[in-house]
Amino acid sequence: MAMAAAETLGQRGACCACGAAARTAESGGREIIAYHHSSTVSARLVSRTAEDLASGRRGRGRLRRTWWLESARRSNDFPSSSNYVISGHDRLAFSSCSSTTSPSPSFLIASASASASASASASVAAAAAAAADGAGAGDTAVATPPPPSPESGGDSAGGGEHAQLMDESHTLTLDGIRNTLIRLEDSIIFHLIERAQYKWNLPTYDARMISVPPHNVSLLAFLLRETERLHSNVRRYTSPDEHPFFPDAIERPLLPPLLYPKVLCAGSCGVNVNPAIWKMYIEWLVPQLTEEGDDKNYGSAATCDVLCLQALSRRIHYGKFVAEAKYRQAMEEYDRLIYNKDREGIMKKLTVKAVEDAVVRRVELKARTFGQDIFESGVAAACDSEEPRKIDPKIVARLYQDGIMPLTKEVEVEYLLRRLDFPRTP
Ligand SMILES: C=C(O[C@@H]1C=C(C(=O)O)C=C[C@H]1O)C(=O)O
């Protein structure tokens, strides 16, 4: 079927997945990204200007149309000049590969010329990311503007070469990612212990009690926003595991861009559950964690809050890497669930109850251990004693059980639902 549609377009190209012959049509400033992908084949048309394509610059790509070949076959709705008017500025690529067992997720890009393929790959991924933003997101998953693109690095102050980080995408393993999550537990618990030394200090969170100009927001919102703005200057939010709470505050980095290995699919930057993390933290966690009342240490409390929120966000959005690793282990099955938009089925498939139980047991023990005093004699209170701790271990266990893990899984699901629309950049 793919071949038939490709022949309708009547042009030539090559499938980067398996080297099979492919068909493309090209004539200018728009492009269709086509890819075959395990059991599904799809084609996407993303509009970009001819100038953007020619310069390899990231344009404001706009998703025009997606064809799913499996459903297209049923409805006779093939991407052809009869159901989409291919203008003089359209470029189309369409994989003719009929394989249903591609070795890895991949896609085919119609580049302006064969020699431009490398930069075109990057810019098409950027266009796809931009299209993801335009598509919007669900209740908890809020679209974040993609970080300033490495391709546009010439504008950064400081100049210099793009630094290419080691490409470790091929070593992405679930065990490796789980180890990172375990290490992040330590950071979260230590930050919570720091915050717990101050009282609740409600005025820190209520703009009616302390309102900071110019946006007249709460003290915490002000401090976090300004922290993010400052950190964006040193390219914090160009890292795929960092997500801002205030995307509108992000500025262009002063440092030249780092080129991160492309591990996640291009649409992943559209998944940002920080609004839900913020709500959970302020409305549930802080009141549980702290002693009720007001000790006037609003600035100190807010400083701790910033570190807690950033650590929570990092851990929860690591779900994208978890999802990618899980996807690579069972592509065919996930493809089917994603294709059917089976949110519940995806959630069921990625949930590992035994791992979750172990996480809850471990974080409770860590909180019990880290939250005790070490005496000069070097003898700490016995781990299982009921000596008061700097933090209630049961609250940390509940935080993971009812907050962190459900949100991590929400990120995993949202990421996977975008996984076929935006394949991993090769
Ligand atoms: C993160 C994973 O995915 C899910 C989420 C978990 C978590 O947030 O800790 C634990 C197990 C899974 O249900 C994983 O499998 O490790």
CSV table of C-alpha atoms and ligand atoms in Angstrom, one decimal:
chain,number,residue,atom,x,y,z
A,1,MET,CA,0.0,0.0,0.0
A,2,ALA,CA,2.8,2.3,0.9
A,3,MET,CA,4.4,1.7,-2.5
A,4,ALA,CA,1.1,2.5,-4.2
A,5,ALA,CA,0.8,5.8,-2.4
A,6,ALA,CA,4.4,6.7,-3.1
A,7,GLU,CA,3.9,6.0,-6.7
A,8,THR,CA,1.0,8.4,-6.7
A,9,LEU,CA,3.5,11.0,-5.8
A,10,GLY,CA,5.9,9.8,-8.4
A,11,GLN,CA,9.2,10.9,-6.9
A,12,ARG,CA,12.2,9.2,-5.5
A,13,GLY,CA,14.1,9.0,-2.1
A,14,ALA,CA,15.5,6.4,0.3
A,15,CYS,CA,14.2,4.9,3.5
A,16,CYS,CA,16.7,5.6,6.3
A,17,ALA,CA,15.3,2.7,8.4
A,18,CYS,CA,16.3,-0.2,6.3
A,19,GLY,CA,17.7,1.3,3.1
A,20,ALA,CA,14.8,0.2,1.0
A,21,ALA,CA,13.7,2.3,-1.9
A,22,ALA,CA,11.4,5.1,-1.1
A,23,ARG,CA,9.5,7.6,-3.1
A,24,THR,CA,9.6,11.3,-2.5
A,25,ALA,CA,8.2,14.3,-4.3
A,26,GLU,CA,9.8,17.6,-3.7
A,27,SER,CA,9.5,21.1,-5.0
A,28,GLY,CA,10.3,23.7,-2.5
A,29,GLY,CA,9.4,25.1,0.9
A,30,ARG,CA,7.3,22.5,2.6
A,31,GLU,CA,8.0,19.0,3.5
A,32,ILE,CA,6.4,15.8,4.4
A,33,ILE,CA,8.1,13.7,7.0
A,34,ALA,CA,7.3,10.1,6.2
A,35,TYR,CA,8.4,7.1,8.2
A,36,HIS,CA,7.7,3.5,8.6
A,37,HIS,CA,7.7,2.3,12.1
A,38,SER,CA,7.3,-1.2,13.3
A,39,SER,CA,3.7,-2.1,12.4
A,40,THR,CA,2.6,1.3,11.3
A,41,VAL,CA,3.4,3.6,8.5
A,42,SER,CA,2.6,7.2,8.5
A,43,ALA,CA,3.3,10.4,6.7
A,44,ARG,CA,3.2,13.9,8.0
A,45,LEU,CA,3.2,17.2,6.2
A,46,VAL,CA,4.9,20.0,8.0
A,47,SER,CA,4.9,23.5,6.4
A,48,ARG,CA,8.0,25.5,6.7
A,49,THR,CA,9.2,28.4,4.7
A,50,ALA,CA,11.6,27.9,1.8
A,51,GLU,CA,14.1,30.3,3.4
A,52,ASP,CA,14.1,28.2,6.6
A,53,LEU,CA,14.7,25.1,4.7
A,54,ALA,CA,17.4,26.6,2.6
A,55,SER,CA,19.3,28.0,5.7
A,56,GLY,CA,18.6,25.0,7.9
A,57,ARG,CA,17.1,27.4,10.3
A,58,ARG,CA,14.3,26.4,12.6
A,59,GLY,CA,11.1,27.8,11.3
A,60,ARG,CA,7.8,27.8,12.9
A,61,GLY,CA,6.7,24.5,11.4
A,62,ARG,CA,3.0,23.9,11.2
A,63,LEU,CA,1.6,20.5,11.0
A,64,ARG,CA,-0.6,20.3,8.0
A,65,ARG,CA,-1.8,16.8,7.8
A,66,THR,CA,-0.9,13.3,9.1
A,67,TRP,CA,-1.8,10.2,7.3
A,68,TRP,CA,-1.9,6.9,9.0
A,69,LEU,CA,-1.4,4.3,6.4
A,70,GLU,CA,-3.2,1.5,8.2
A,71,SER,CA,-6.4,3.6,8.6
A,72,ALA,CA,-5.8,5.2,5.2
A,73,ARG,CA,-5.8,1.8,3.6
A,74,ARG,CA,-9.2,1.1,5.2
A,75,SER,CA,-10.7,4.4,4.2
A,76,ASN,CA,-8.9,4.8,0.8
A,77,ASP,CA,-7.5,8.0,2.1
A,78,PHE,CA,-4.0,8.0,0.8
A,79,PRO,CA,-1.7,10.9,0.8
A,80,SER,CA,-1.9,11.8,-2.8
A,81,SER,CA,-2.3,14.9,-4.8
A,82,SER,CA,-6.0,14.2,-4.9
A,83,ASN,CA,-6.6,14.5,-1.1
A,84,TYR,CA,-4.0,17.1,-0.5
A,85,VAL,CA,-3.2,19.8,-3.0
A,86,ILE,CA,0.6,19.7,-3.3
A,87,SER,CA,1.5,23.2,-4.2
A,88,GLY,CA,4.7,24.4,-5.8
A,89,HIS,CA,6.2,24.8,-2.4
A,90,ASP,CA,5.5,21.4,-1.1
A,91,ARG,CA,8.1,18.7,-0.6
A,92,LEU,CA,6.9,15.2,0.0
A,93,ALA,CA,8.7,12.1,1.1
A,94,PHE,CA,7.0,8.9,1.4
A,95,SER,CA,8.5,5.6,2.5
A,96,SER,CA,7.9,2.7,0.2
A,97,CYS,CA,9.2,0.2,2.7
A,98,SER,CA,6.6,-2.3,3.5
A,99,SER,CA,8.6,-4.0,6.3
A,100,THR,CA,6.7,-4.3,9.6
A,101,THR,CA,9.8,-5.2,11.6
A,102,SER,CA,12.0,-2.2,11.3
A,103,PRO,CA,15.1,-2.5,13.5
A,104,SER,CA,14.5,0.7,15.2
A,105,PRO,CA,12.1,3.6,15.1
A,106,SER,CA,13.1,5.7,12.2
A,107,PHE,CA,11.8,8.2,9.7
A,108,LEU,CA,12.6,9.5,6.3
A,109,ILE,CA,13.1,13.1,5.6
A,110,ALA,CA,12.9,14.8,2.3
A,111,SER,CA,15.9,17.1,2.2
A,112,ALA,CA,16.4,19.9,-0.2
A,113,SER,CA,19.4,18.1,-1.6
A,114,ALA,CA,21.2,14.9,-0.6
A,115,SER,CA,24.1,16.9,0.9
A,116,ALA,CA,21.8,18.9,3.1
A,117,SER,CA,20.5,15.8,4.8
A,118,ALA,CA,22.2,16.2,8.2
A,119,SER,CA,21.1,19.7,8.9
A,120,ALA,CA,17.7,19.0,7.4
A,121,SER,CA,17.3,16.1,9.9
A,122,ALA,CA,17.8,18.5,12.8
A,123,SER,CA,15.6,21.2,11.4
A,124,VAL,CA,12.8,18.8,10.5
A,125,ALA,CA,12.9,17.5,14.1
A,126,ALA,CA,12.7,21.1,15.3
A,127,ALA,CA,9.7,21.7,13.0
A,128,ALA,CA,8.0,18.6,14.4
A,129,ALA,CA,8.6,19.9,17.9
A,130,ALA,CA,7.1,23.2,17.0
A,131,ALA,CA,4.1,21.4,15.5
A,132,ALA,CA,3.8,19.5,18.8
A,133,ASP,CA,3.5,22.8,20.7
A,134,GLY,CA,0.8,24.0,18.4
A,135,ALA,CA,-1.1,20.8,19.0
A,136,GLY,CA,-1.5,21.6,22.7
A,137,ALA,CA,-1.8,19.1,25.4
A,138,GLY,CA,-4.1,17.6,28.0
A,139,ASP,CA,-5.0,18.8,31.5
A,140,THR,CA,-1.8,18.0,33.3
A,141,ALA,CA,0.5,17.9,30.3
A,142,VAL,CA,1.1,21.5,29.3
A,143,ALA,CA,3.0,22.4,26.2
A,144,THR,CA,6.3,24.0,26.8
A,145,PRO,CA,8.0,26.0,24.1
A,146,PRO,CA,11.0,24.0,22.8
A,147,PRO,CA,14.2,25.2,24.2
A,148,PRO,CA,16.2,27.6,22.1
A,149,SER,CA,17.4,25.5,19.3
A,150,PRO,CA,21.1,24.4,19.0
A,151,GLU,CA,20.8,25.2,15.2
A,152,SER,CA,20.2,28.9,16.0
A,153,GLY,CA,23.2,29.1,18.3
A,154,GLY,CA,24.9,31.8,16.3
A,155,ASP,CA,22.9,34.4,18.2
A,156,SER,CA,24.1,33.3,21.6
A,157,ALA,CA,26.5,35.6,23.4
A,158,GLY,CA,29.8,34.0,24.0
A,159,GLY,CA,30.0,32.5,20.5
A,160,GLY,CA,32.2,29.5,20.3
A,161,GLU,CA,31.7,26.0,18.9
A,162,HIS,CA,28.7,23.9,19.5
A,163,ALA,CA,29.7,21.3,22.0
A,164,GLN,CA,28.6,17.8,21.0
A,165,LEU,CA,27.9,15.7,24.1
A,166,MET,CA,28.6,12.0,23.9
A,167,ASP,CA,25.8,10.1,22.2
A,168,GLU,CA,24.8,7.5,24.7
A,169,SER,CA,21.4,7.0,23.3
A,170,HIS,CA,22.2,3.5,22.3
A,171,THR,CA,23.0,2.6,25.9
A,172,LEU,CA,19.6,3.8,27.2
A,173,THR,CA,18.6,1.0,29.5
A,174,LEU,CA,15.8,0.7,32.0
A,175,ASP,CA,18.2,-0.4,34.7
A,176,GLY,CA,20.4,2.6,34.1
A,177,ILE,CA,17.4,5.0,34.3
A,178,ARG,CA,16.1,3.4,37.4
A,179,ASN,CA,19.5,3.9,39.0
A,180,THR,CA,19.2,7.6,38.2
A,181,LEU,CA,15.8,7.7,39.8
A,182,ILE,CA,17.2,6.1,42.9
A,183,ARG,CA,19.9,8.8,43.1
A,184,LEU,CA,17.3,11.5,42.6
A,185,GLU,CA,15.5,10.2,45.7
A,186,ASP,CA,18.5,11.3,47.8
A,187,SER,CA,18.3,14.9,46.4
A,188,ILE,CA,14.6,15.1,47.0
A,189,ILE,CA,14.7,13.8,50.5
A,190,PHE,CA,17.6,16.1,51.5
A,191,HIS,CA,15.8,19.1,50.1
A,192,LEU,CA,12.6,18.2,51.9
A,193,ILE,CA,14.6,17.9,55.2
A,194,GLU,CA,15.9,21.4,54.6
A,195,ARG,CA,12.4,22.8,54.0
A,196,ALA,CA,11.0,21.0,57.0
A,197,GLN,CA,13.1,23.1,59.4
A,198,TYR,CA,10.9,26.1,58.8
A,199,LYS,CA,7.2,26.4,59.6
A,200,TRP,CA,4.6,26.4,56.9
A,201,ASN,CA,4.8,30.2,56.4
A,202,LEU,CA,1.7,30.6,54.3
A,203,PRO,CA,2.5,34.1,53.2
A,204,THR,CA,5.3,32.7,51.1
A,205,TYR,CA,2.6,31.2,48.8
A,206,ASP,CA,-0.2,33.7,48.9
A,207,ALA,CA,0.1,36.7,46.6
A,208,ARG,CA,-2.7,38.4,48.7
A,209,MET,CA,-0.4,38.4,51.7
A,210,ILE,CA,2.9,39.1,50.0
A,211,SER,CA,2.7,40.3,46.4
A,212,VAL,CA,5.9,40.9,44.5
A,213,PRO,CA,6.0,43.3,41.5
A,214,PRO,CA,6.1,43.6,38.6
A,215,HIS,CA,3.8,40.5,38.1
A,216,ASN,CA,2.2,40.8,41.5
A,217,VAL,CA,2.8,37.1,42.2
A,218,SER,CA,3.6,35.2,45.4
A,219,LEU,CA,7.1,35.3,46.9
A,220,LEU,CA,7.7,31.7,45.8
A,221,ALA,CA,6.4,32.3,42.2
A,222,PHE,CA,8.7,35.4,42.0
A,223,LEU,CA,11.8,33.5,43.3
A,224,LEU,CA,11.3,30.5,41.1
A,225,ARG,CA,10.5,32.6,38.0
A,226,GLU,CA,13.7,34.7,38.5
A,227,THR,CA,15.8,31.6,39.2
A,228,GLU,CA,14.6,30.0,36.0
A,229,ARG,CA,15.2,33.1,34.0
A,230,LEU,CA,18.8,33.3,35.4
A,231,HIS,CA,19.4,29.6,34.9
A,232,SER,CA,18.1,29.7,31.4
A,233,ASN,CA,21.0,32.1,30.6
A,234,VAL,CA,23.4,29.2,31.3
A,235,ARG,CA,21.3,26.9,29.1
A,236,ARG,CA,19.6,24.9,31.9
A,237,TYR,CA,16.4,24.5,29.9
A,238,THR,CA,18.1,23.3,26.8
A,239,SER,CA,18.7,20.0,28.6
A,240,PRO,CA,16.1,17.4,27.8
A,241,ASP,CA,15.6,16.6,31.5
A,242,GLU,CA,14.9,20.1,32.7
A,243,HIS,CA,11.5,21.7,32.4
A,244,PRO,CA,10.6,25.3,33.5
A,245,PHE,CA,7.6,26.2,35.7
A,246,PHE,CA,7.6,29.6,34.0
A,247,PRO,CA,8.3,28.9,30.3
A,248,ASP,CA,7.6,32.6,29.5
A,249,ALA,CA,10.5,33.7,31.6
A,250,ILE,CA,13.1,31.6,29.7
A,251,GLU,CA,15.7,33.6,27.9
A,252,ARG,CA,18.2,32.8,25.2
A,253,PRO,CA,21.4,31.2,26.7
A,254,LEU,CA,24.5,33.3,27.0
A,255,LEU,CA,26.6,30.2,26.5
A,256,PRO,CA,26.9,28.5,23.1
A,257,PRO,CA,24.5,25.6,22.7
A,258,LEU,CA,25.2,22.1,23.7
A,259,LEU,CA,24.1,19.4,21.2
A,260,TYR,CA,22.5,16.7,23.3
A,261,PRO,CA,22.2,13.2,22.0
A,262,LYS,CA,18.7,12.8,20.6
A,263,VAL,CA,17.2,10.1,22.8
A,264,LEU,CA,13.7,11.3,23.1
A,265,CYS,CA,11.2,11.7,20.3
A,266,ALA,CA,10.9,15.3,19.0
A,267,GLY,CA,7.4,15.9,20.5
A,268,SER,CA,8.6,15.2,24.0
A,269,CYS,CA,9.1,18.9,24.8
A,270,GLY,CA,5.3,19.2,24.6
A,271,VAL,CA,5.0,17.2,27.9
A,272,ASN,CA,5.3,19.4,31.0
A,273,VAL,CA,3.4,18.5,34.1
A,274,ASN,CA,4.9,21.3,36.3
A,275,PRO,CA,1.5,22.9,36.9
A,276,ALA,CA,0.4,19.6,38.6
A,277,ILE,CA,3.7,19.4,40.5
A,278,TRP,CA,3.3,23.0,41.8
A,279,LYS,CA,-0.3,22.3,43.0
A,280,MET,CA,0.7,19.1,44.7
A,281,TYR,CA,3.7,20.7,46.4
A,282,ILE,CA,1.9,23.8,47.7
A,283,GLU,CA,-1.5,22.4,48.5
A,284,TRP,CA,-0.5,18.9,49.8
A,285,LEU,CA,3.2,18.5,50.5
A,286,VAL,CA,4.2,21.7,52.3
A,287,PRO,CA,1.3,21.6,54.8
A,288,GLN,CA,2.1,18.0,55.6
A,289,LEU,CA,5.8,18.4,55.8
A,290,THR,CA,6.1,21.5,58.0
A,291,GLU,CA,4.9,22.5,61.4
A,292,GLU,CA,1.9,24.7,61.2
A,293,GLY,CA,2.4,28.4,61.8
A,294,ASP,CA,4.7,31.3,60.8
A,295,ASP,CA,8.3,31.9,61.8
A,296,LYS,CA,8.8,34.8,59.4
A,297,ASN,CA,11.5,32.9,57.4
A,298,TYR,CA,9.7,33.4,54.2
A,299,GLY,CA,12.8,33.9,52.0
A,300,SER,CA,14.5,30.9,53.5
A,301,ALA,CA,11.4,28.8,53.0
A,302,ALA,CA,11.0,29.9,49.4
A,303,THR,CA,14.7,29.2,48.7
A,304,CYS,CA,14.2,25.6,49.9
A,305,ASP,CA,10.9,25.4,48.0
A,306,VAL,CA,12.7,26.2,44.7
A,307,LEU,CA,15.2,23.4,45.2
A,308,CYS,CA,12.4,20.9,46.2
A,309,LEU,CA,10.3,21.9,43.1
A,310,GLN,CA,13.2,21.6,40.7
A,311,ALA,CA,14.2,18.2,42.1
A,312,LEU,CA,10.6,16.9,42.0
A,313,SER,CA,10.2,18.2,38.4
A,314,ARG,CA,13.4,16.6,37.3
A,315,ARG,CA,12.5,13.2,38.8
A,316,ILE,CA,9.0,13.2,37.4
A,317,HIS,CA,9.9,14.3,33.9
A,318,TYR,CA,12.5,11.5,33.9
A,319,GLY,CA,9.5,9.5,33.0
A,320,LYS,CA,10.1,10.4,29.4
A,321,PHE,CA,13.4,8.4,29.5
A,322,VAL,CA,11.7,5.6,31.3
A,323,ALA,CA,9.0,5.5,28.6
A,324,GLU,CA,11.5,5.6,25.8
A,325,ALA,CA,13.4,2.7,27.3
A,326,LYS,CA,10.2,0.7,27.8
A,327,TYR,CA,9.0,1.5,24.3
A,328,ARG,CA,12.2,0.2,22.8
A,329,GLN,CA,11.7,-3.1,24.7
A,330,ALA,CA,8.3,-3.7,23.3
A,331,MET,CA,7.8,-1.6,20.3
A,332,GLU,CA,5.1,-3.6,18.5
A,333,GLU,CA,2.8,-3.8,21.5
A,334,TYR,CA,3.2,-0.1,22.4
A,335,ASP,CA,2.7,0.8,18.7
A,336,ARG,CA,-0.7,-0.9,18.8
A,337,LEU,CA,-1.7,0.8,22.0
A,338,ILE,CA,-0.5,4.2,20.9
A,339,TYR,CA,-2.1,3.9,17.5
A,340,ASN,CA,-5.4,3.1,19.2
A,341,LYS,CA,-4.8,6.0,21.7
A,342,ASP,CA,-5.4,3.4,24.4
A,343,ARG,CA,-4.4,5.5,27.4
A,344,GLU,CA,-5.5,2.9,29.9
A,345,GLY,CA,-3.8,0.1,28.1
A,346,ILE,CA,-0.5,2.1,28.0
A,347,MET,CA,-0.8,2.9,31.7
A,348,LYS,CA,-1.4,-0.8,32.5
A,349,LYS,CA,1.5,-1.9,30.3
A,350,LEU,CA,4.1,0.5,31.8
A,351,THR,CA,3.1,0.0,35.4
A,352,VAL,CA,5.4,-2.3,37.4
A,353,LYS,CA,3.8,-2.8,40.8
A,354,ALA,CA,6.8,-4.7,42.3
A,355,VAL,CA,9.1,-1.8,41.4
A,356,GLU,CA,6.6,0.8,42.9
A,357,ASP,CA,6.4,-1.2,46.2
A,358,ALA,CA,10.2,-1.3,46.4
A,359,VAL,CA,10.4,2.4,45.7
A,360,VAL,CA,8.0,3.2,48.6
A,361,ARG,CA,9.8,0.9,51.0
A,362,ARG,CA,13.2,2.4,50.0
A,363,VAL,CA,12.3,6.1,50.3
A,364,GLU,CA,10.7,5.5,53.7
A,365,LEU,CA,13.9,3.9,54.9
A,366,LYS,CA,16.0,6.6,53.4
A,367,ALA,CA,13.9,9.3,55.0
A,368,ARG,CA,14.2,7.5,58.3
A,369,THR,CA,18.0,7.2,57.9
A,370,PHE,CA,18.8,10.7,56.5
A,371,GLY,CA,16.5,12.4,59.0
A,372,GLN,CA,18.2,11.3,62.1
A,373,ASP,CA,21.0,13.0,64.1
A,374,ILE,CA,24.5,11.6,64.0
A,375,PHE,CA,26.1,11.9,67.4
A,376,GLU,CA,29.7,12.7,68.1
A,377,SER,CA,30.3,9.2,69.2
A,378,GLY,CA,29.4,8.3,65.6
A,379,VAL,CA,26.4,6.3,66.7
A,380,ALA,CA,23.1,7.2,65.1
A,381,ALA,CA,19.7,6.4,66.5
A,382,ALA,CA,18.8,2.9,65.4
A,383,CYS,CA,17.0,3.0,62.1
A,384,ASP,CA,13.9,1.3,63.3
A,385,SER,CA,13.6,3.3,66.6
A,386,GLU,CA,10.7,5.7,67.0
A,387,GLU,CA,13.0,8.7,67.8
A,388,PRO,CA,11.6,11.8,66.2
A,389,ARG,CA,13.1,12.6,62.8
A,390,LYS,CA,13.7,15.8,60.9
A,391,ILE,CA,11.1,14.6,58.5
A,392,ASP,CA,8.2,12.1,58.9
A,393,PRO,CA,9.3,9.1,56.7
A,394,LYS,CA,5.6,8.2,56.2
A,395,ILE,CA,5.0,11.5,54.4
A,396,VAL,CA,7.9,10.8,52.0
A,397,ALA,CA,6.4,7.3,51.4
A,398,ARG,CA,3.0,8.9,50.7
A,399,LEU,CA,4.5,11.6,48.5
A,400,TYR,CA,6.0,8.9,46.3
A,401,GLN,CA,3.0,6.6,46.4
A,402,ASP,CA,0.3,9.2,45.7
A,403,GLY,CA,2.2,12.0,44.0
A,404,ILE,CA,5.6,11.4,42.4
A,405,MET,CA,4.9,7.9,40.9
A,406,PRO,CA,1.4,8.7,39.5
A,407,LEU,CA,2.8,11.9,37.9
A,408,THR,CA,5.8,10.1,36.5
A,409,LYS,CA,3.5,7.6,34.9
A,410,GLU,CA,1.3,10.4,33.6
A,411,VAL,CA,4.5,11.8,31.9
A,412,GLU,CA,5.2,8.3,30.5
A,413,VAL,CA,1.8,8.0,29.0
A,414,GLU,CA,1.8,11.5,27.5
A,415,TYR,CA,5.2,10.9,26.1
A,416,LEU,CA,4.2,7.6,24.5
A,417,LEU,CA,1.0,9.1,23.0
A,418,ARG,CA,3.3,11.4,21.0
A,419,ARG,CA,5.8,8.6,20.2
A,420,LEU,CA,4.5,7.7,16.8
A,421,ASP,CA,3.7,11.2,15.7
A,422,PHE,CA,7.2,12.4,16.5
A,423,PRO,CA,9.7,9.5,16.0
A,424,ARG,CA,13.1,9.7,17.6
A,425,THR,CA,15.5,11.9,15.7
A,426,PRO,CA,18.1,9.6,14.2
B,1,LIG,C1,9.6,4.5,36.6
B,1,LIG,C2,9.0,3.3,36.2
B,1,LIG,O1,7.7,3.3,35.7
B,1,LIG,C3,6.6,3.2,36.6
B,1,LIG,C4,6.7,4.3,37.6
B,1,LIG,C5,7.5,4.1,38.7
B,1,LIG,C6,8.1,5.2,39.5
B,1,LIG,O2,7.7,6.4,39.2
B,1,LIG,O3,9.0,5.0,40.3
B,1,LIG,C7,7.8,2.8,39.1
B,1,LIG,C8,7.4,1.7,38.4
B,1,LIG,C9,6.5,1.8,37.2
B,1,LIG,O4,5.2,1.6,37.6
B,1,LIG,C10,9.8,2.1,36.3
B,1,LIG,O5,9.3,1.1,35.8
B,1,LIG,O6,10.9,2.1,36.8
